PDB file of C-alpha atoms in Angstrom:
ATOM      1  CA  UNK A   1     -43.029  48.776  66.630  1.00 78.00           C
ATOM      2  CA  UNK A   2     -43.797  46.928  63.103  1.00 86.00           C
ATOM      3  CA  UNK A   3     -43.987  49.471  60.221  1.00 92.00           C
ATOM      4  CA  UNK A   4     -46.258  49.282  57.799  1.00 95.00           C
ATOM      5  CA  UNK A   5     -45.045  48.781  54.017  1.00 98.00           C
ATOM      6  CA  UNK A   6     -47.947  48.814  51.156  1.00 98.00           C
ATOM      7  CA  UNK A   7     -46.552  47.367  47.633  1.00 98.00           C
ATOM      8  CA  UNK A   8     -47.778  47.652  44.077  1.00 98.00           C
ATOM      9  CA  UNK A   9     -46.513  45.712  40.888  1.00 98.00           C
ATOM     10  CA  UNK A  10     -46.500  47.851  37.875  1.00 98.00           C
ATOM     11  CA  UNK A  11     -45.138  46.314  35.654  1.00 98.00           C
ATOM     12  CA  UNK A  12     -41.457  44.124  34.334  1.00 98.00           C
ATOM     13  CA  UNK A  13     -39.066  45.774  36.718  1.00 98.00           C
ATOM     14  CA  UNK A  14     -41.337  48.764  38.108  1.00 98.00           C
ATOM     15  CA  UNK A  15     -43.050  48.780  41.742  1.00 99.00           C
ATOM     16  CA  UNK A  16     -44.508  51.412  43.904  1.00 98.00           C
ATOM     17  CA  UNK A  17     -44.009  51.200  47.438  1.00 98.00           C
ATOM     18  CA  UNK A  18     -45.754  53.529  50.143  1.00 98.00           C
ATOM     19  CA  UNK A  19     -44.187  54.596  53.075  1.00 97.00           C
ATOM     20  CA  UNK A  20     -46.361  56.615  55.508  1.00 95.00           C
ATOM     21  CA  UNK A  21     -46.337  60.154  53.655  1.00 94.00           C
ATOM     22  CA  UNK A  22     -43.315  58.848  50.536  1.00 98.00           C
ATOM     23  CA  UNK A  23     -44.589  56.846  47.877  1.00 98.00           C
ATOM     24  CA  UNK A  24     -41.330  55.341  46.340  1.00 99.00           C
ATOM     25  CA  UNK A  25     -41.452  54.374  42.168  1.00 99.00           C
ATOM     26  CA  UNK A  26     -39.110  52.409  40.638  1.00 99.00           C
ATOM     27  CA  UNK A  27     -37.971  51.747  37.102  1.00 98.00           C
ATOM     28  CA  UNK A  28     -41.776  53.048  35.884  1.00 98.00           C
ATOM     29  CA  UNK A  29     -41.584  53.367  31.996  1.00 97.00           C
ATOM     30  CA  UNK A  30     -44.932  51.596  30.838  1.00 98.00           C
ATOM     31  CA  UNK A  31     -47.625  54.593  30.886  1.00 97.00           C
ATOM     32  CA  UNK A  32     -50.513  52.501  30.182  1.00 96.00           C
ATOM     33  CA  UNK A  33     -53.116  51.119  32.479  1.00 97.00           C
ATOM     34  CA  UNK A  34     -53.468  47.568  32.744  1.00 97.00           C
ATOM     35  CA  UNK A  35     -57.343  48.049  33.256  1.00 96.00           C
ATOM     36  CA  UNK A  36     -60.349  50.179  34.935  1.00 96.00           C
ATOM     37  CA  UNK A  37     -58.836  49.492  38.487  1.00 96.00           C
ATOM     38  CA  UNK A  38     -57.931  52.520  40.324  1.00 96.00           C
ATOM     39  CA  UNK A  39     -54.385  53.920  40.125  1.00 96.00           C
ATOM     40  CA  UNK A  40     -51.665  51.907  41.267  1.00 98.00           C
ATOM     41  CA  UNK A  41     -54.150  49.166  41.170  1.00 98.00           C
ATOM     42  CA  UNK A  42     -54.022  48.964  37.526  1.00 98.00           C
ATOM     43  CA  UNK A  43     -50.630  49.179  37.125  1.00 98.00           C
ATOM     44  CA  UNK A  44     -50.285  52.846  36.345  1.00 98.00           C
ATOM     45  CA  UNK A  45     -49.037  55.977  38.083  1.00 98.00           C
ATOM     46  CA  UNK A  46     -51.160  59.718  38.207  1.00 98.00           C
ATOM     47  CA  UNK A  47     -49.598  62.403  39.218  1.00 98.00           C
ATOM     48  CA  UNK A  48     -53.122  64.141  39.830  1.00 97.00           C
ATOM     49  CA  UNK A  49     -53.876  61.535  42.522  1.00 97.00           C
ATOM     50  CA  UNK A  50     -51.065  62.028  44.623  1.00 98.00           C
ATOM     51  CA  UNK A  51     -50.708  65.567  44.424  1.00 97.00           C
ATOM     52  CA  UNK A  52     -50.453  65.548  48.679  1.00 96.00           C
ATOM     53  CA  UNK A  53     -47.712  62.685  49.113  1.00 98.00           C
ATOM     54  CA  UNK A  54     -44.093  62.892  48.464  1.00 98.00           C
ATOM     55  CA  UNK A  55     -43.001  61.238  45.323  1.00 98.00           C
ATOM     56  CA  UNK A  56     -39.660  59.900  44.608  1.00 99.00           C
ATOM     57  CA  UNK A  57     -38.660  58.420  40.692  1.00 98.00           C
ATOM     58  CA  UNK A  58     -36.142  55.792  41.151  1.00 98.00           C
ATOM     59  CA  UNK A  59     -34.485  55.104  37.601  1.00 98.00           C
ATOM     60  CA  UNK A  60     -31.978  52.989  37.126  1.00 98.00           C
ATOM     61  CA  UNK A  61     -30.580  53.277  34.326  1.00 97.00           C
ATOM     62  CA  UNK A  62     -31.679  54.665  30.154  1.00 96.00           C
ATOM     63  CA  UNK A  63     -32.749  50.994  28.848  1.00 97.00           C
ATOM     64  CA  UNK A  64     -36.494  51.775  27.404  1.00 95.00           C
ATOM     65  CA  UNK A  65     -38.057  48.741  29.433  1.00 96.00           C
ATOM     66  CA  UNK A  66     -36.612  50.641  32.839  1.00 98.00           C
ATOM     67  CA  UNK A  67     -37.221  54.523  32.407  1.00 98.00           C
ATOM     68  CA  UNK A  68     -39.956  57.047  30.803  1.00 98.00           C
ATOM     69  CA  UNK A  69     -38.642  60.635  30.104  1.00 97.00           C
ATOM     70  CA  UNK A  70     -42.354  61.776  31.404  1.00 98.00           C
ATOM     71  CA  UNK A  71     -41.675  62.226  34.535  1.00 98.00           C
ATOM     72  CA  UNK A  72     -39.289  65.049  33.898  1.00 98.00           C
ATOM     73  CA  UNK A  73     -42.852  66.880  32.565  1.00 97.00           C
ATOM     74  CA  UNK A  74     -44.032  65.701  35.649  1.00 98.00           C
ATOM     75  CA  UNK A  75     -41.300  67.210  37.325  1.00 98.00           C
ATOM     76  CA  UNK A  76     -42.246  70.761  36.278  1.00 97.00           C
ATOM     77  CA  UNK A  77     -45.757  70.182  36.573  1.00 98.00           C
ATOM     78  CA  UNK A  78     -46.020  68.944  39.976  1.00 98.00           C
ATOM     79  CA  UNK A  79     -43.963  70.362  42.845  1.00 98.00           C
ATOM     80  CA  UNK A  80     -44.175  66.659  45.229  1.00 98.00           C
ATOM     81  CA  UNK A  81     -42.254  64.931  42.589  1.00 98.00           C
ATOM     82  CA  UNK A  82     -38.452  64.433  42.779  1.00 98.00           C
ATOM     83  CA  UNK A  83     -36.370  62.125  40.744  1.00 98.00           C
ATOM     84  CA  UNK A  84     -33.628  59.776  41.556  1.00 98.00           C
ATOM     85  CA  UNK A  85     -31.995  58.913  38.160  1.00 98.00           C
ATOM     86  CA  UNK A  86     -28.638  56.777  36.927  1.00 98.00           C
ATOM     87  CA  UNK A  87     -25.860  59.010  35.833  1.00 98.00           C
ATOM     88  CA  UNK A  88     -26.126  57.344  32.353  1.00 97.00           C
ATOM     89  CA  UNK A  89     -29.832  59.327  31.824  1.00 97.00           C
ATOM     90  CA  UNK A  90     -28.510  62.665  29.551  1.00 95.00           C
ATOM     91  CA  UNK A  91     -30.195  65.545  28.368  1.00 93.00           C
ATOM     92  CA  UNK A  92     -31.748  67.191  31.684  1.00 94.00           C
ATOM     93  CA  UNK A  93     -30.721  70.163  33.470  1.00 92.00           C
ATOM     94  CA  UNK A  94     -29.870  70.543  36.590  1.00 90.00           C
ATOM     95  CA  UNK A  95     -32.868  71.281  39.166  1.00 96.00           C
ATOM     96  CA  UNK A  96     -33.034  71.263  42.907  1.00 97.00           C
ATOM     97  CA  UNK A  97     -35.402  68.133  43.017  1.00 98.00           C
ATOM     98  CA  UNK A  98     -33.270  65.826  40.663  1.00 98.00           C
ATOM     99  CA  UNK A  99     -30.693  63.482  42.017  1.00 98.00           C
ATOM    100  CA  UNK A 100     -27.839  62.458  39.481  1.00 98.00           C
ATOM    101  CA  UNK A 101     -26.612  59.085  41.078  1.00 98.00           C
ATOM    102  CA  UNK A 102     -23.049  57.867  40.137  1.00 98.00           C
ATOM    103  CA  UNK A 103     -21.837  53.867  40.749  1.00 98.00           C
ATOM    104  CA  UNK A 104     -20.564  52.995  44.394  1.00 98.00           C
ATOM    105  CA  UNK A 105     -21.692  56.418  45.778  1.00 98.00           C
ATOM    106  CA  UNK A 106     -23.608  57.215  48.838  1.00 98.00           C
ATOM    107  CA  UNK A 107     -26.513  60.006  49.033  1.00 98.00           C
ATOM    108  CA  UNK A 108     -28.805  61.528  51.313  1.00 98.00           C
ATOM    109  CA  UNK A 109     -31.617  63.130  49.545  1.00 98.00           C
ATOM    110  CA  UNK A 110     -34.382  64.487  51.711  1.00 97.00           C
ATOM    111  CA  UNK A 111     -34.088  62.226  54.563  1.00 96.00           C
ATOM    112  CA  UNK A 112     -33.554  59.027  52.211  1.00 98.00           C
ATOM    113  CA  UNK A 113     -30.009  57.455  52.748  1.00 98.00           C
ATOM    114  CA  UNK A 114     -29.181  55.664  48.938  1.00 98.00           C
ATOM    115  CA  UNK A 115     -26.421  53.549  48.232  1.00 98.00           C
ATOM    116  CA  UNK A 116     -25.256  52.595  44.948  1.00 98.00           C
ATOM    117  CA  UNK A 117     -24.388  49.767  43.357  1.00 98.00           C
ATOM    118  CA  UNK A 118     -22.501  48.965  39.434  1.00 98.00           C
ATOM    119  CA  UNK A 119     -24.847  47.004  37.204  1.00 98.00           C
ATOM    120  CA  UNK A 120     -23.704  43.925  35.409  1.00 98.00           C
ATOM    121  CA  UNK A 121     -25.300  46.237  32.668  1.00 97.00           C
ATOM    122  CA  UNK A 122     -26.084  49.389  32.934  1.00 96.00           C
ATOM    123  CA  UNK A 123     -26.547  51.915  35.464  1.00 98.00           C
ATOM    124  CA  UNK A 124     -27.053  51.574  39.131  1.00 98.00           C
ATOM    125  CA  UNK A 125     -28.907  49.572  41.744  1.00 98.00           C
ATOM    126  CA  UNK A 126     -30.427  51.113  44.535  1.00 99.00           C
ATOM    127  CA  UNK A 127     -30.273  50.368  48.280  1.00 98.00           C
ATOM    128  CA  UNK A 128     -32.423  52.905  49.533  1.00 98.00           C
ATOM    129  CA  UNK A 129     -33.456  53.483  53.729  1.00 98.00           C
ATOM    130  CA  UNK A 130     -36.031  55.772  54.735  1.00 98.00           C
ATOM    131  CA  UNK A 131     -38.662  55.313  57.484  1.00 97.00           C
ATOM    132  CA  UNK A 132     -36.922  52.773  59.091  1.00 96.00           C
ATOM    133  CA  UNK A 133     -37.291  50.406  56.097  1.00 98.00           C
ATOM    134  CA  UNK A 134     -34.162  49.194  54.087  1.00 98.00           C
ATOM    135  CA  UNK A 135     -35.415  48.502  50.451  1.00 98.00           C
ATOM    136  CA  UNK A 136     -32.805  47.068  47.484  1.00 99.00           C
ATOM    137  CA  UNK A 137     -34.130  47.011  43.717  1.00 99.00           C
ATOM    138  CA  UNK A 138     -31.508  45.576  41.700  1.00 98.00           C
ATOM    139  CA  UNK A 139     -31.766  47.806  38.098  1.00 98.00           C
ATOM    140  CA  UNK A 140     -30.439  45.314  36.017  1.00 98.00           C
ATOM    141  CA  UNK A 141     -27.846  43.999  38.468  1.00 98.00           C
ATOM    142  CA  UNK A 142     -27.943  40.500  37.979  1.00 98.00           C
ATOM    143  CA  UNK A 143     -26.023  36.997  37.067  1.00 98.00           C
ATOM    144  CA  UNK A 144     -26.614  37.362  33.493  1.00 98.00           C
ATOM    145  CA  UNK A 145     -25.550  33.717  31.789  1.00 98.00           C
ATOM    146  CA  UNK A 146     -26.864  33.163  28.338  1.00 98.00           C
ATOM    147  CA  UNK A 147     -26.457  29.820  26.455  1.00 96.00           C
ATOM    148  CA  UNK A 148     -24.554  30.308  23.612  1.00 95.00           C
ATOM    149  CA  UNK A 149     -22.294  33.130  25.217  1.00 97.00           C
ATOM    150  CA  UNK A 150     -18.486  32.632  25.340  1.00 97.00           C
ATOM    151  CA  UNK A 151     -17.477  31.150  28.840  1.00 97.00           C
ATOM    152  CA  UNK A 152     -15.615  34.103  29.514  1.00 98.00           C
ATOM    153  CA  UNK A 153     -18.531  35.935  29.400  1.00 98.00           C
ATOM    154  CA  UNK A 154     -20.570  33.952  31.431  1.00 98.00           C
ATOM    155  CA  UNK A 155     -17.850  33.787  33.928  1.00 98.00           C
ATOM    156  CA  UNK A 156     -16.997  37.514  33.775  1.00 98.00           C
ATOM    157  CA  UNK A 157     -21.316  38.320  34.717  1.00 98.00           C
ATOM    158  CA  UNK A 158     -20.737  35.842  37.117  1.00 98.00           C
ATOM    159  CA  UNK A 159     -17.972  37.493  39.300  1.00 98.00           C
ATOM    160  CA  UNK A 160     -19.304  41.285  38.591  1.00 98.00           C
ATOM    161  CA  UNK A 161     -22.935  40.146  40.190  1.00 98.00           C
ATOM    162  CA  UNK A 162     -20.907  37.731  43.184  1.00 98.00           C
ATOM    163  CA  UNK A 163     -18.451  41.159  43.784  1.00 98.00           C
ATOM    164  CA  UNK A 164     -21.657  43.638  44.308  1.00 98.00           C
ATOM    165  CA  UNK A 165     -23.436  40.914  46.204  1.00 97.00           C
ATOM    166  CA  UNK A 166     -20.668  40.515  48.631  1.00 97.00           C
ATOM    167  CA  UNK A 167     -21.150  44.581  49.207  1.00 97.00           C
ATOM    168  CA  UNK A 168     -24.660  43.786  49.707  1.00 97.00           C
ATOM    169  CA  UNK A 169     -24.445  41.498  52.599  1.00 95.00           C
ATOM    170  CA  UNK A 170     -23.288  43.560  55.028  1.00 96.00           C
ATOM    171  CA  UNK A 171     -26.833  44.763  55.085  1.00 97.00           C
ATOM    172  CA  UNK A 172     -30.178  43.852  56.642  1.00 97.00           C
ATOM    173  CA  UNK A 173     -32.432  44.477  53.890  1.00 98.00           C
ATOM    174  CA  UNK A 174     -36.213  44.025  54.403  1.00 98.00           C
ATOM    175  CA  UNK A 175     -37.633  44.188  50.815  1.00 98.00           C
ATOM    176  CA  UNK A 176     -35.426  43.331  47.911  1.00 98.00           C
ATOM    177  CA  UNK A 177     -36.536  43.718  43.783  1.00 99.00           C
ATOM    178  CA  UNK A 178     -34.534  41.110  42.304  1.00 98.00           C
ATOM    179  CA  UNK A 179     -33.681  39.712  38.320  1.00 98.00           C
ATOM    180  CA  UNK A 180     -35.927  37.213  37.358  1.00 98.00           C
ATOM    181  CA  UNK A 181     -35.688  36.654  33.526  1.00 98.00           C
ATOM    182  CA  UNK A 182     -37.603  33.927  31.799  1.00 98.00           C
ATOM    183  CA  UNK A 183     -35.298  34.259  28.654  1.00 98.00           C
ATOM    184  CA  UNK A 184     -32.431  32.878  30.599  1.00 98.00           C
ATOM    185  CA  UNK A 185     -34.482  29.464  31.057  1.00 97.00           C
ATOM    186  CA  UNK A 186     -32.683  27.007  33.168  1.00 96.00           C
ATOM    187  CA  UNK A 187     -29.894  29.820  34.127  1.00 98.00           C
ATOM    188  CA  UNK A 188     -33.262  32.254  35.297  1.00 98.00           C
ATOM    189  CA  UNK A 189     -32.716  31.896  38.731  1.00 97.00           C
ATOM    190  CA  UNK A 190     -28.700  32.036  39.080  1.00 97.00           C
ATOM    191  CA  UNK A 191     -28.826  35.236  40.641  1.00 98.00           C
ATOM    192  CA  UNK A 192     -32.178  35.098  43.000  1.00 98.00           C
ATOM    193  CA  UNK A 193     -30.538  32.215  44.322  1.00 97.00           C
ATOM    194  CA  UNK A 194     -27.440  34.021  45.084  1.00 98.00           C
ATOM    195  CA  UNK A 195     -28.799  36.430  46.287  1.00 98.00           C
ATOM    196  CA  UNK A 196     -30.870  34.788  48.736  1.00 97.00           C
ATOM    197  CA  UNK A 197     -28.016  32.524  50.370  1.00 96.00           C
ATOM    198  CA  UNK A 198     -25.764  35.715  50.543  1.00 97.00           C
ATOM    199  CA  UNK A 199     -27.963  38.354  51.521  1.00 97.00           C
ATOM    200  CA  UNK A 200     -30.156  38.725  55.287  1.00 97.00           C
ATOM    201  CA  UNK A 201     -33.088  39.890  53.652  1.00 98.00           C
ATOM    202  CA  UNK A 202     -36.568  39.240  54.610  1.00 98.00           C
ATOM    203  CA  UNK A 203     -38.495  40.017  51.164  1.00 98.00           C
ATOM    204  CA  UNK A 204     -38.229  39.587  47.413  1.00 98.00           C
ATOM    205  CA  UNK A 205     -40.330  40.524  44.853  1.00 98.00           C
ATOM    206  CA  UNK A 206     -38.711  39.167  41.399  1.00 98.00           C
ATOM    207  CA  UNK A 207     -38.914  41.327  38.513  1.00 98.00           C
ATOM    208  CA  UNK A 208     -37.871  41.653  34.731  1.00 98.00           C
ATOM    209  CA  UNK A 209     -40.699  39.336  33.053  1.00 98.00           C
ATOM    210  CA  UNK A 210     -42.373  41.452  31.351  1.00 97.00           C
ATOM    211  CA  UNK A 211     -45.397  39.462  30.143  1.00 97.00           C
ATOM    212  CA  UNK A 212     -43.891  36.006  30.570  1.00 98.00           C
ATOM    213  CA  UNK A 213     -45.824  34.954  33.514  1.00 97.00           C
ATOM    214  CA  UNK A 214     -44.162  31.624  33.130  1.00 97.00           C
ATOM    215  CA  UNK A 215     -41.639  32.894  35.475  1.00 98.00           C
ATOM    216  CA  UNK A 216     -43.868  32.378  38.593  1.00 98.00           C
ATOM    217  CA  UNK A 217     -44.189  28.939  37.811  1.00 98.00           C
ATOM    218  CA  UNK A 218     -39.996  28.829  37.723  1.00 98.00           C
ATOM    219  CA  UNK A 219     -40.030  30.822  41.259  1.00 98.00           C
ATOM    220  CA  UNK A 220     -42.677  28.729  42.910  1.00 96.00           C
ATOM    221  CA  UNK A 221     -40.554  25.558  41.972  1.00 96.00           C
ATOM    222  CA  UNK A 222     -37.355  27.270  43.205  1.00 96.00           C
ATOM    223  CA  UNK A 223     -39.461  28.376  46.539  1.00 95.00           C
ATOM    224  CA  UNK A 224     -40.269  24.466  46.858  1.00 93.00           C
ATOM    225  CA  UNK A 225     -37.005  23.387  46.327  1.00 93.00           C
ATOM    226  CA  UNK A 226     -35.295  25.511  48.331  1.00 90.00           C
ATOM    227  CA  UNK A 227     -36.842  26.494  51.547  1.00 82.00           C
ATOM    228  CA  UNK A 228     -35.357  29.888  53.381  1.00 86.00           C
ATOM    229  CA  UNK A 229     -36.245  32.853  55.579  1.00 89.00           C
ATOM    230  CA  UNK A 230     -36.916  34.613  53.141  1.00 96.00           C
ATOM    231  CA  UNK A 231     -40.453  35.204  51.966  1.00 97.00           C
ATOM    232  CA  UNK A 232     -40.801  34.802  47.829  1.00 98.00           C
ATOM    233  CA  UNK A 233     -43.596  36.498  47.082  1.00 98.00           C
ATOM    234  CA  UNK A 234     -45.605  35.490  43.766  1.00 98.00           C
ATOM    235  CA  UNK A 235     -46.424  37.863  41.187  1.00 98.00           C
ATOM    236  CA  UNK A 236     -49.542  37.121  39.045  1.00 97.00           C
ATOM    237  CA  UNK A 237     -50.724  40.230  37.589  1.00 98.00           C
ATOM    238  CA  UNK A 238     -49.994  43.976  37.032  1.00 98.00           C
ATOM    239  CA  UNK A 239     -51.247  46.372  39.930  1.00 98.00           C
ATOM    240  CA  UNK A 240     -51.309  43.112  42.122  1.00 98.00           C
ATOM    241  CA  UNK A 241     -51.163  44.935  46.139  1.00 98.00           C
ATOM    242  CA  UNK A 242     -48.975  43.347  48.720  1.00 98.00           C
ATOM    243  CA  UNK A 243     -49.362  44.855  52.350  1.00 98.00           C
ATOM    244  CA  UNK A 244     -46.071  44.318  54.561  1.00 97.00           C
ATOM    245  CA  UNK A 245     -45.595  44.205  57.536  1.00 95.00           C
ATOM    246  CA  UNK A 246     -41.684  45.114  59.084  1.00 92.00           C
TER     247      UNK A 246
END
């Protein structure tokens, strides 16, 4: 029986996706609405409009372009919010619907199994089943070579991200957020690439662009190039809806 998966782009690195009664938030820091579309739509979250569906705060990790420190108000304020947050987030207490997530850990948090990954940065990514749907948002895992950096360091990002990925593959994953970033030019795609020769998955949304749409035009020439099961999906504004099909 195909299950039913509804997406929404916020924005650089933060989706919503909606599972039956879960709605699932990732890496939401950007508290401003895109325009007079309806929540979600326009590329912002309200608590007051979901006030009868279970909400679940992925975060993963402090960066400022990954995590807002509203949603702990939110926390308090609304009783169908929980958070999922990277062990490197300080300066919370502890409270029955918060989730402190270590590196290389497993959890089971309501009835969500999570898996953790190391970043090549900071933090944790997420591997995350629930409703019979196995979803993988990266954080800031990625292949992370920069022009100009020592090759030591380029070589060092390169075996952290190929060591995680290896983890990774011995997993069916059916939607997959994954690096994207237009800063690395030529190198911007290492790590999708990777990542989709390495890993069974059946969806990607890329991420980490911020407002650089130029990025699409990178991922639709990479899609070209390179054709694979899995299905690229193009991004072309915030609050863009993708329904999915499992």
């Amino acid at each position: 029986m195909k299950k039913t998966v509804e997406i929404w782009y916020l924005y650089h690195s933060s989706f919503a996706v909606k599972l039956n009664s879960k709605l699932i938030i990732f890496d939401y820091f950007y508290n401003q609405a895109a325009d007079s579309e309806p929540v979600l739509y326009n590329g912002k979250f309200s608590p007051d409009d979901f006030r009868d569906t279970d909400v679940y705060f992925f975060v993963s990790h402090r960066h400022h372009d990954h995590y807002n420190p509203v949603i702990f108000r939110w926390l308090e304020e609304y009783p169908n919010i929980r958070l999922i947050v990277s062990s490197d987030i300080k300066g919370y207490g502890r409270h029955s619907r918060i989730l402190t997530a270590e590196p290389e850990k497993q959890y089971v948090f309501d009835d969500i199994l999570i898996e953790t990954y190391t970043s090549t940065d900071e933090g944790v990514a997420f591997l995350i089943k629930t409703e019979g749907v196995c979803l993988f948002h990266a954080g800031d895992l990625h292949w992370w070579h920069w022009e100009g950096e020592p090759d030591s360091f380029n070589l060092e990002m390169e075996q952290r991200f190929k060591e995680q990925t290896e983890k990774l593959s011995a997993h069916k994953i059916d939607i997959a957020f994954v690096v994207v970033d237009p800063r690395q030019e030529r190198f911007s795609t290492l790590g999708l690439d990777w990542f989709v020769k390495k890993v069974e998955c059946s969806h990607i949304f890329p991420m980490h662009f911020s407002d650089d749409w130029s990025i699409m035009d990178t991922v639709c020439n990479y899609k070209e190039s390179n054709r694979s099961r899995t299905d690229i999906h193009i991004i072309n504004r915030r609050g863009q809806y993708f329904h999915i099909d499992i």
